[in-house]
Structures are given as structure tokens and as C-alpha cells.
CSV table of C-alpha atoms in Angstrom, one decimal:
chain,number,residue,atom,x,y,z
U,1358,UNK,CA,2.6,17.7,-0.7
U,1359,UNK,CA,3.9,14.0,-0.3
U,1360,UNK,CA,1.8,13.6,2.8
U,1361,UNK,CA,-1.0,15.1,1.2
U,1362,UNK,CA,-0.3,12.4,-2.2
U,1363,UNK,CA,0.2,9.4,0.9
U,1364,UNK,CA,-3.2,10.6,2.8
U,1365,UNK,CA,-4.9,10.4,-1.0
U,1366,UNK,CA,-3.3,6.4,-1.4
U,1367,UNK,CA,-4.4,6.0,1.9
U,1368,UNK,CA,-7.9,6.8,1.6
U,1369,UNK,CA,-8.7,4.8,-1.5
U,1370,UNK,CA,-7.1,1.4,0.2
U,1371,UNK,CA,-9.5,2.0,2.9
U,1372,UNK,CA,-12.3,3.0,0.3
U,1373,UNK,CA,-11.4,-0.6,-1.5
U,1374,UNK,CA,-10.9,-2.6,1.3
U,1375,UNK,CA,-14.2,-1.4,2.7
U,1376,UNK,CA,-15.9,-2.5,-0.6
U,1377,UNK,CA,-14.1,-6.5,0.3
U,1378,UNK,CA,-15.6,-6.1,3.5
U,1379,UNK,CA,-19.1,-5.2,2.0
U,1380,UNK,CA,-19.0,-7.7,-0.5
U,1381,UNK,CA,-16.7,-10.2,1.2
U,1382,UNK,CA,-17.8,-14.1,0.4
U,1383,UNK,CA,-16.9,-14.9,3.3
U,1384,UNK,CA,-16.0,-14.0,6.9
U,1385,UNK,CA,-12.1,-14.5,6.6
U,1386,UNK,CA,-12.2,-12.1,3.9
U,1387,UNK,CA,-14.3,-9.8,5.7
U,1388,UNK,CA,-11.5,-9.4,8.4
U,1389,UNK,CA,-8.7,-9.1,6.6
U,1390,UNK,CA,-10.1,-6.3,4.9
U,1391,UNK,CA,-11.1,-5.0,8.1
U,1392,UNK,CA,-7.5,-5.5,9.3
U,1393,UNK,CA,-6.4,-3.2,5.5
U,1394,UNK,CA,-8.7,-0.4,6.7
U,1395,UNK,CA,-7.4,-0.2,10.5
U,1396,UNK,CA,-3.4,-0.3,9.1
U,1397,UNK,CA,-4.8,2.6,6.5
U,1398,UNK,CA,-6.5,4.5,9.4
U,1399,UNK,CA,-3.4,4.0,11.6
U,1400,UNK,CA,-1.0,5.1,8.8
U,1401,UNK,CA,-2.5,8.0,8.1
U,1402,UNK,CA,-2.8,9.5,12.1
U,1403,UNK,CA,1.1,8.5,11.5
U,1404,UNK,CA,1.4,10.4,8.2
U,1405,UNK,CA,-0.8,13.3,10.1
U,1406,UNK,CA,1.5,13.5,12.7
U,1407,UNK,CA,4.6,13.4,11.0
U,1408,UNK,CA,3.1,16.3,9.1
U,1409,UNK,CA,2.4,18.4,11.7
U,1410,UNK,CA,5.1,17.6,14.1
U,1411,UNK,CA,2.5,16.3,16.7
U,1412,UNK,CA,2.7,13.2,19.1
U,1413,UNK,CA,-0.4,13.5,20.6
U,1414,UNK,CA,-2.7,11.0,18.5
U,1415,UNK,CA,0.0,8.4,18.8
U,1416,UNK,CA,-1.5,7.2,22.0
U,1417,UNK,CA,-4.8,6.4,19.8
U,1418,UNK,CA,-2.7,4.4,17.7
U,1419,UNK,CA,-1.9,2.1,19.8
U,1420,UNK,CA,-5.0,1.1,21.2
U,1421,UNK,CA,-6.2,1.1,17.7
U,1422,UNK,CA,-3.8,-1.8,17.0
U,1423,UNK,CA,-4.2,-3.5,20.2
U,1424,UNK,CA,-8.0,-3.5,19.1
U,1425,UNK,CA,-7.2,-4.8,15.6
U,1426,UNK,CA,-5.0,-7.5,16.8
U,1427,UNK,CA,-7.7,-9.0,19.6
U,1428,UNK,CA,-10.7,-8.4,17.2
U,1429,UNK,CA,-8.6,-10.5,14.5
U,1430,UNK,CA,-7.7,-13.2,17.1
U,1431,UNK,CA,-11.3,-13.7,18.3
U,1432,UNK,CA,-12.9,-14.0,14.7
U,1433,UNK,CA,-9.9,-16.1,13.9
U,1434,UNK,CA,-10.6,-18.7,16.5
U,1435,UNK,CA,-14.2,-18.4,16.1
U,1436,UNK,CA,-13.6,-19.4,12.4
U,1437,UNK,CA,-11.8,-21.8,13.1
U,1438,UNK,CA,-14.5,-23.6,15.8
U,1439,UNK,CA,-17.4,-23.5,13.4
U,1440,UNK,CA,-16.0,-24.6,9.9
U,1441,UNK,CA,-16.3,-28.1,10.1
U,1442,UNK,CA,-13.7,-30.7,8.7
């Protein structure tokens, strides 16, 4: 019941923050919503597992984050190279 209520929440941040990154002004908005629908997809393969008493998709999770992290790095630097002063 509570993971099924957490999995619902879960889904509609993703469902918003994929809207942001649809609709985004800008590219620094576009990746942070992009960084709110990876922590949603890695929270609920963590709510998923807790559920079912199951480490084996915790390995996913971690490159999933290690992904995020670089992908937010690069565009971060890249933003910061082209915007001029």
C-alpha cells in the first residue's frame, strides 16, 4: 500500500519534471529537470526493491547515478563556456 501511494508521487514528479524539460526556457532548466526524473526513476527501483525484498536492480542504480552526475557535469561546464559575460 505505502509503496504503491510513493510509486504514484513518484510517477507524477517525473511526469512534471518531464513537462520542464519539454518546455524548459532554457538549457539549465532542462537539466535539472532531467536530474528530477533520474532521482524519481532511481527512487522508485529503491521503493521496488524494498517492496519485494530484492537487491538485484540496485547494481542499475548506481550506474544510473554515475550517469546523472557526469551528464550534469558536462552540460554544466558546457553552459558555462558558451554564455558569454
Amino acid at each position: 500500500m505505502i509503496a504503491t501511494i510513493a510509486l504514484a508521487v513518484l510517477f507524477t514528479s517525473a511526469a512534471v519534471a518531464l513537462v520542464r524539460v519539454i518546455r524548459g526556457p532554457d538549457l539549465a532548466d532542462r537539466v535539472i529537470a532531467l536530474d528530477l526524473v533520474l532521482v524519481a526513476l532511481m527512487t522508485s527501483i529503491v521503493v521496488g526493491a524494498a517492496d519485494t525484498g530484492s537487491t538485484a536492480a540496485l547494481d542499475l542504480l548506481v550506474v544510473i547515478a554515475i550517469v546523472g552526475f557526469t551528464t550534469t557535469v558536462a552540460v554544466s561546464r558546457f553552459i558555462e563556456r558558451t554564455r558569454t559575460p
